PDB file of C-alpha atoms in Angstrom:
ATOM      1  CA  MET A   1      25.727  -6.965   4.494  1.00  0.00           C
ATOM      2  CA  SER A   2      26.257  -9.264   1.502  1.00  0.00           C
ATOM      3  CA  PHE A   3      23.432 -10.169  -0.837  1.00  0.00           C
ATOM      4  CA  GLU A   4      24.213 -13.844  -0.201  1.00  0.00           C
ATOM      5  CA  LYS A   5      23.032 -13.501   3.406  1.00  0.00           C
ATOM      6  CA  LEU A   6      19.620 -12.425   2.124  1.00  0.00           C
ATOM      7  CA  PHE A   7      18.850 -16.119   1.650  1.00  0.00           C
ATOM      8  CA  LEU A   8      19.842 -16.990   5.212  1.00  0.00           C
ATOM      9  CA  GLU A   9      17.748 -14.398   6.992  1.00  0.00           C
ATOM     10  CA  ASN A  10      14.356 -14.842   8.607  1.00  0.00           C
ATOM     11  CA  ILE A  11      12.834 -11.743   7.024  1.00  0.00           C
ATOM     12  CA  ASP A  12       9.715 -10.238   8.604  1.00  0.00           C
ATOM     13  CA  LEU A  13       8.845  -6.725   7.442  1.00  0.00           C
ATOM     14  CA  SER A  14       5.813  -4.823   8.668  1.00  0.00           C
ATOM     15  CA  LEU A  15       4.325  -1.367   8.615  1.00  0.00           C
ATOM     16  CA  ASN A  16       0.821  -0.372   9.688  1.00  0.00           C
ATOM     17  CA  ASP A  17      -1.344  -3.369   8.733  1.00  0.00           C
ATOM     18  CA  VAL A  18       0.935  -4.847   6.044  1.00  0.00           C
ATOM     19  CA  GLN A  19       3.304  -7.724   6.792  1.00  0.00           C
ATOM     20  CA  ILE A  20       5.791  -9.280   4.358  1.00  0.00           C
ATOM     21  CA  ILE A  21       7.357 -12.677   5.104  1.00  0.00           C
ATOM     22  CA  PRO A  22       9.062 -15.416   3.042  1.00  0.00           C
ATOM     23  CA  LEU A  23       6.716 -17.411   0.794  1.00  0.00           C
ATOM     24  CA  THR A  24       6.211 -21.118   1.600  1.00  0.00           C
ATOM     25  CA  HIS A  25       3.849 -23.881   0.477  1.00  0.00           C
ATOM     26  CA  GLU A  26       1.779 -23.156   3.605  1.00  0.00           C
ATOM     27  CA  HIS A  27       0.513 -20.028   1.868  1.00  0.00           C
ATOM     28  CA  GLU A  28      -0.985 -21.910  -1.087  1.00  0.00           C
ATOM     29  CA  ASP A  29      -4.637 -21.787  -0.017  1.00  0.00           C
ATOM     30  CA  GLY A  30      -4.478 -18.102   0.852  1.00  0.00           C
ATOM     31  CA  LEU A  31      -2.871 -17.227  -2.478  1.00  0.00           C
ATOM     32  CA  LYS A  32      -5.541 -19.221  -4.311  1.00  0.00           C
ATOM     33  CA  GLU A  33      -8.193 -17.086  -2.656  1.00  0.00           C
ATOM     34  CA  ALA A  34      -6.286 -13.917  -3.544  1.00  0.00           C
ATOM     35  CA  CYS A  35      -6.171 -15.078  -7.188  1.00  0.00           C
ATOM     36  CA  LYS A  36      -9.900 -15.723  -7.234  1.00  0.00           C
ATOM     37  CA  ASP A  37     -10.648 -12.198  -6.006  1.00  0.00           C
ATOM     38  CA  GLY A  38     -10.936 -10.455  -9.345  1.00  0.00           C
ATOM     39  CA  LYS A  39      -9.981 -13.541 -11.406  1.00  0.00           C
ATOM     40  CA  LEU A  40      -6.465 -12.156 -11.631  1.00  0.00           C
ATOM     41  CA  TRP A  41      -5.221 -14.897 -13.960  1.00  0.00           C
ATOM     42  CA  LYS A  42      -7.257 -13.311 -16.770  1.00  0.00           C
ATOM     43  CA  LEU A  43      -4.863 -10.347 -16.841  1.00  0.00           C
ATOM     44  CA  ARG A  44      -2.466 -11.397 -19.592  1.00  0.00           C
ATOM     45  CA  VAL A  45       0.019  -8.615 -18.767  1.00  0.00           C
ATOM     46  CA  THR A  46       0.765  -9.905 -15.239  1.00  0.00           C
ATOM     47  CA  SER A  47       2.541 -12.952 -13.793  1.00  0.00           C
ATOM     48  CA  THR A  48      -0.529 -14.033 -11.812  1.00  0.00           C
ATOM     49  CA  PRO A  49      -1.200 -17.774 -12.229  1.00  0.00           C
ATOM     50  CA  HIS A  50      -4.598 -19.456 -12.526  1.00  0.00           C
ATOM     51  CA  HIS A  51      -5.832 -20.354  -9.061  1.00  0.00           C
ATOM     52  CA  THR A  52      -5.389 -24.045  -9.905  1.00  0.00           C
ATOM     53  CA  GLN A  53      -1.699 -23.435 -10.699  1.00  0.00           C
ATOM     54  CA  VAL A  54      -0.686 -21.672  -7.478  1.00  0.00           C
ATOM     55  CA  ASP A  55       1.147 -24.765  -6.200  1.00  0.00           C
ATOM     56  CA  GLU A  56       3.315 -24.816  -9.358  1.00  0.00           C
ATOM     57  CA  TYR A  57       3.849 -21.067  -9.043  1.00  0.00           C
ATOM     58  CA  ILE A  58       5.130 -21.454  -5.484  1.00  0.00           C
ATOM     59  CA  GLN A  59       7.277 -24.440  -6.454  1.00  0.00           C
ATOM     60  CA  THR A  60       8.953 -22.454  -9.243  1.00  0.00           C
ATOM     61  CA  ALA A  61       9.515 -19.483  -6.923  1.00  0.00           C
ATOM     62  CA  LEU A  62      11.127 -21.708  -4.287  1.00  0.00           C
ATOM     63  CA  GLN A  63      13.347 -23.395  -6.880  1.00  0.00           C
ATOM     64  CA  GLN A  64      14.553 -19.951  -7.946  1.00  0.00           C
ATOM     65  CA  LYS A  65      15.125 -19.131  -4.282  1.00  0.00           C
ATOM     66  CA  ASN A  66      17.299 -22.218  -3.943  1.00  0.00           C
ATOM     67  CA  ALA A  67      19.274 -21.005  -6.965  1.00  0.00           C
ATOM     68  CA  GLN A  68      19.571 -17.600  -5.227  1.00  0.00           C
ATOM     69  CA  THR A  69      18.093 -15.723  -8.203  1.00  0.00           C
ATOM     70  CA  ARG A  70      14.791 -14.834  -6.528  1.00  0.00           C
ATOM     71  CA  PHE A  71      13.517 -14.296  -2.999  1.00  0.00           C
ATOM     72  CA  PRO A  72       9.699 -14.664  -2.957  1.00  0.00           C
ATOM     73  CA  PHE A  73       7.464 -13.155  -0.292  1.00  0.00           C
ATOM     74  CA  VAL A  74       3.852 -13.373   0.723  1.00  0.00           C
ATOM     75  CA  VAL A  75       2.080 -10.107   1.585  1.00  0.00           C
ATOM     76  CA  MET A  76      -0.388 -10.409   4.444  1.00  0.00           C
ATOM     77  CA  HIS A  77      -2.768  -8.315   6.496  1.00  0.00           C
ATOM     78  CA  ALA A  78      -0.893  -8.090   9.789  1.00  0.00           C
ATOM     79  CA  GLU A  79      -3.975  -8.261  12.034  1.00  0.00           C
ATOM     80  CA  THR A  80      -6.144 -10.844  10.288  1.00  0.00           C
ATOM     81  CA  GLN A  81      -3.283 -12.787   8.608  1.00  0.00           C
ATOM     82  CA  GLU A  82      -5.355 -12.767   5.408  1.00  0.00           C
ATOM     83  CA  ILE A  83      -3.086 -13.225   2.412  1.00  0.00           C
ATOM     84  CA  ILE A  84      -3.151 -10.164   0.174  1.00  0.00           C
ATOM     85  CA  GLY A  85      -0.805 -11.390  -2.544  1.00  0.00           C
ATOM     86  CA  THR A  86       2.854 -11.917  -3.307  1.00  0.00           C
ATOM     87  CA  THR A  87       5.995 -10.074  -4.399  1.00  0.00           C
ATOM     88  CA  SER A  88       9.680 -10.922  -4.862  1.00  0.00           C
ATOM     89  CA  PHE A  89      13.234  -9.725  -5.050  1.00  0.00           C
ATOM     90  CA  HIS A  90      14.594 -11.159  -8.299  1.00  0.00           C
ATOM     91  CA  ASP A  91      17.407 -10.865 -10.841  1.00  0.00           C
ATOM     92  CA  ILE A  92      19.761 -10.555  -7.878  1.00  0.00           C
ATOM     93  CA  LEU A  93      23.269  -9.515  -8.923  1.00  0.00           C
ATOM     94  CA  ASN A  94      25.828  -9.715  -6.124  1.00  0.00           C
ATOM     95  CA  ASP A  95      28.758  -8.087  -7.929  1.00  0.00           C
ATOM     96  CA  THR A  96      26.938  -4.878  -8.814  1.00  0.00           C
ATOM     97  CA  ARG A  97      24.615  -4.983  -5.773  1.00  0.00           C
ATOM     98  CA  ARG A  98      21.521  -4.755  -7.951  1.00  0.00           C
ATOM     99  CA  LEU A  99      18.193  -6.496  -7.557  1.00  0.00           C
ATOM    100  CA  GLU A 100      14.667  -6.006  -8.822  1.00  0.00           C
ATOM    101  CA  ILE A 101      11.233  -5.994  -7.200  1.00  0.00           C
ATOM    102  CA  GLY A 102       8.621  -7.862  -9.188  1.00  0.00           C
ATOM    103  CA  TYR A 103       6.294 -10.860  -9.522  1.00  0.00           C
ATOM    104  CA  THR A 104       3.886  -8.617  -7.616  1.00  0.00           C
ATOM    105  CA  TRP A 105       0.142  -9.161  -7.537  1.00  0.00           C
ATOM    106  CA  TYR A 106      -2.591  -8.529  -4.999  1.00  0.00           C
ATOM    107  CA  ALA A 107      -6.205  -9.572  -4.502  1.00  0.00           C
ATOM    108  CA  LYS A 108      -8.493  -7.113  -6.251  1.00  0.00           C
ATOM    109  CA  LYS A 109      -9.989  -5.734  -3.035  1.00  0.00           C
ATOM    110  CA  PHE A 110      -6.551  -4.545  -1.915  1.00  0.00           C
ATOM    111  CA  GLN A 111      -5.688  -2.833  -5.196  1.00  0.00           C
ATOM    112  CA  ARG A 112      -5.837   0.971  -5.333  1.00  0.00           C
ATOM    113  CA  SER A 113      -5.181   1.010  -1.579  1.00  0.00           C
ATOM    114  CA  HIS A 114      -2.111   1.788   0.508  1.00  0.00           C
ATOM    115  CA  VAL A 115      -0.892  -1.812   0.230  1.00  0.00           C
ATOM    116  CA  ASN A 116       1.359  -1.449  -2.809  1.00  0.00           C
ATOM    117  CA  THR A 117       2.965   1.776  -1.581  1.00  0.00           C
ATOM    118  CA  THR A 118       3.526   0.242   1.868  1.00  0.00           C
ATOM    119  CA  SER A 119       4.988  -2.947   0.404  1.00  0.00           C
ATOM    120  CA  LYS A 120       7.333  -1.052  -1.897  1.00  0.00           C
ATOM    121  CA  LEU A 121       8.480   1.176   0.979  1.00  0.00           C
ATOM    122  CA  LEU A 122       9.261  -1.890   3.117  1.00  0.00           C
ATOM    123  CA  LEU A 123      11.121  -3.693   0.326  1.00  0.00           C
ATOM    124  CA  LEU A 124      13.054  -0.627  -0.839  1.00  0.00           C
ATOM    125  CA  GLN A 125      13.991   0.179   2.748  1.00  0.00           C
ATOM    126  CA  TYR A 126      15.255  -3.372   3.244  1.00  0.00           C
ATOM    127  CA  ALA A 127      17.181  -3.307  -0.035  1.00  0.00           C
ATOM    128  CA  PHE A 128      18.866   0.064   0.407  1.00  0.00           C
ATOM    129  CA  ASP A 129      19.206   0.370   4.196  1.00  0.00           C
ATOM    130  CA  HIS A 130      19.863  -3.268   5.124  1.00  0.00           C
ATOM    131  CA  LEU A 131      21.365  -4.894   2.035  1.00  0.00           C
ATOM    132  CA  ASN A 132      23.111  -1.686   0.953  1.00  0.00           C
ATOM    133  CA  ALA A 133      21.937  -2.133  -2.635  1.00  0.00           C
ATOM    134  CA  ASN A 134      23.264   0.196  -5.311  1.00  0.00           C
ATOM    135  CA  THR A 135      20.256  -0.169  -7.602  1.00  0.00           C
ATOM    136  CA  VAL A 136      16.719  -1.514  -7.345  1.00  0.00           C
ATOM    137  CA  GLY A 137      14.969  -2.175 -10.637  1.00  0.00           C
ATOM    138  CA  LEU A 138      11.311  -2.633 -11.521  1.00  0.00           C
ATOM    139  CA  ARG A 139       9.845  -3.817 -14.805  1.00  0.00           C
ATOM    140  CA  THR A 140       6.454  -4.256 -16.422  1.00  0.00           C
ATOM    141  CA  ASP A 141       4.711  -5.136 -19.664  1.00  0.00           C
ATOM    142  CA  ILE A 142       4.513  -2.276 -22.154  1.00  0.00           C
ATOM    143  CA  PHE A 143       0.734  -2.714 -22.227  1.00  0.00           C
ATOM    144  CA  ASN A 144       0.384  -2.714 -18.446  1.00  0.00           C
ATOM    145  CA  LEU A 145      -0.272   1.014 -18.215  1.00  0.00           C
ATOM    146  CA  LYS A 146      -1.664   0.686 -14.689  1.00  0.00           C
ATOM    147  CA  SER A 147       1.599  -0.848 -13.475  1.00  0.00           C
ATOM    148  CA  GLN A 148       3.704   1.753 -15.279  1.00  0.00           C
ATOM    149  CA  LYS A 149       1.737   4.527 -13.595  1.00  0.00           C
ATOM    150  CA  ALA A 150       2.150   2.868 -10.184  1.00  0.00           C
ATOM    151  CA  ILE A 151       5.918   2.483 -10.642  1.00  0.00           C
ATOM    152  CA  GLU A 152       6.321   6.078 -11.793  1.00  0.00           C
ATOM    153  CA  ARG A 153       4.274   7.221  -8.789  1.00  0.00           C
ATOM    154  CA  LEU A 154       6.931   5.656  -6.544  1.00  0.00           C
ATOM    155  CA  GLY A 155       9.525   7.974  -8.045  1.00  0.00           C
ATOM    156  CA  ALA A 156      11.408   5.368 -10.093  1.00  0.00           C
ATOM    157  CA  LYS A 157      13.046   6.590 -13.293  1.00  0.00           C
ATOM    158  CA  LYS A 158      12.324   4.991 -16.645  1.00  0.00           C
ATOM    159  CA  ASP A 159      15.441   3.395 -18.122  1.00  0.00           C
ATOM    160  CA  GLY A 160      13.898   2.374 -21.427  1.00  0.00           C
ATOM    161  CA  VAL A 161      12.114  -0.424 -23.260  1.00  0.00           C
ATOM    162  CA  ILE A 162      13.543  -3.861 -24.059  1.00  0.00           C
ATOM    163  CA  ARG A 163      11.783  -4.988 -27.225  1.00  0.00           C
ATOM    164  CA  GLY A 164      10.824  -8.617 -27.774  1.00  0.00           C
ATOM    165  CA  HIS A 165      11.951  -9.356 -24.244  1.00  0.00           C
ATOM    166  CA  ALA A 166       9.742 -12.120 -22.835  1.00  0.00           C
ATOM    167  CA  LEU A 167       6.778 -14.398 -23.409  1.00  0.00           C
ATOM    168  CA  ARG A 168       3.422 -13.599 -21.873  1.00  0.00           C
ATOM    169  CA  LYS A 169       1.203 -16.316 -20.417  1.00  0.00           C
ATOM    170  CA  ASP A 170      -0.779 -16.429 -23.674  1.00  0.00           C
ATOM    171  CA  GLY A 171       2.363 -17.045 -25.720  1.00  0.00           C
ATOM    172  CA  THR A 172       2.624 -13.577 -27.246  1.00  0.00           C
ATOM    173  CA  ILE A 173       5.945 -11.752 -27.047  1.00  0.00           C
ATOM    174  CA  ARG A 174       6.070  -8.679 -24.867  1.00  0.00           C
ATOM    175  CA  ASP A 175       8.170  -5.539 -24.781  1.00  0.00           C
ATOM    176  CA  THR A 176       9.327  -4.760 -21.230  1.00  0.00           C
ATOM    177  CA  VAL A 177       9.494  -1.275 -19.713  1.00  0.00           C
ATOM    178  CA  MET A 178      12.428  -0.992 -17.293  1.00  0.00           C
ATOM    179  CA  TYR A 179      12.644   1.387 -14.315  1.00  0.00           C
ATOM    180  CA  SER A 180      15.171   1.859 -11.532  1.00  0.00           C
ATOM    181  CA  ILE A 181      15.983   3.661  -8.301  1.00  0.00           C
ATOM    182  CA  VAL A 182      19.619   4.195  -7.281  1.00  0.00           C
ATOM    183  CA  GLN A 183      21.091   4.590  -3.815  1.00  0.00           C
ATOM    184  CA  ALA A 184      21.604   8.358  -4.203  1.00  0.00           C
ATOM    185  CA  GLU A 185      17.873   8.835  -4.867  1.00  0.00           C
ATOM    186  CA  TRP A 186      16.654   6.690  -2.001  1.00  0.00           C
ATOM    187  CA  SER A 187      16.548   9.279   0.800  1.00  0.00           C
ATOM    188  CA  ASN A 188      14.245  11.549  -1.213  1.00  0.00           C
ATOM    189  CA  ILE A 189      12.082   8.666  -2.408  1.00  0.00           C
ATOM    190  CA  LYS A 190      11.705   7.387   1.162  1.00  0.00           C
ATOM    191  CA  VAL A 191      10.289  10.765   2.204  1.00  0.00           C
ATOM    192  CA  HIS A 192       8.070  10.787  -0.887  1.00  0.00           C
ATOM    193  CA  LEU A 193       6.637   7.331  -0.132  1.00  0.00           C
ATOM    194  CA  ASN A 194       5.900   8.251   3.466  1.00  0.00           C
ATOM    195  CA  ASP A 195       4.116  11.367   2.205  1.00  0.00           C
ATOM    196  CA  LEU A 196       2.063   9.223  -0.177  1.00  0.00           C
ATOM    197  CA  LEU A 197       1.045   6.965   2.694  1.00  0.00           C
ATOM    198  CA  GLN A 198      -0.233   9.986   4.625  1.00  0.00           C
ATOM    199  CA  SER A 199      -2.744  10.593   1.834  1.00  0.00           C
ATOM    200  CA  TYR A 200      -4.447   7.266   2.644  1.00  0.00           C
ATOM    201  CA  ASP A 201      -5.120   8.243   6.265  1.00  0.00           C
TER     202      ASP A 201
END
């Protein structure tokens, strides 16, 4: 399957009680509530917007979707339909069949749960098994040690640090830590992620 068709599909991924579907403006109120849980906008090392800026956040994400550089999702509780947070495929490169998973944030009450591992398993499975990706990248702020630990726990390998790479929300310049998983590693990582999920039972 070509990466271009990613933007034509009605994607609906689910496992256990986690559901991932395309982000729309209809999810604005739910994402505002997710932001408020833990005042996530105060974390300067994440992409989480202030709860009053969620509409702009969604608008930007959808503009990038139209440009086929990002595919944003909303992460929901499958039973209650409560919005947990959001995540995206981004930096989508058709020629080399590479994309990244990022722009990920969840309401505080769902952090340190199975949600992130489940979401990453669903997205990686879609990328490697359905889109036939060669490489899936992940990135984070050099000061976001919690995120680095979570990415490494998935089994991704650290590629290095890009210095002076991007602006944070507060205007400071961040160094970015880059990670990746390649197709040849996916079968082992899939088993690993399923094992991790067993530990939450």
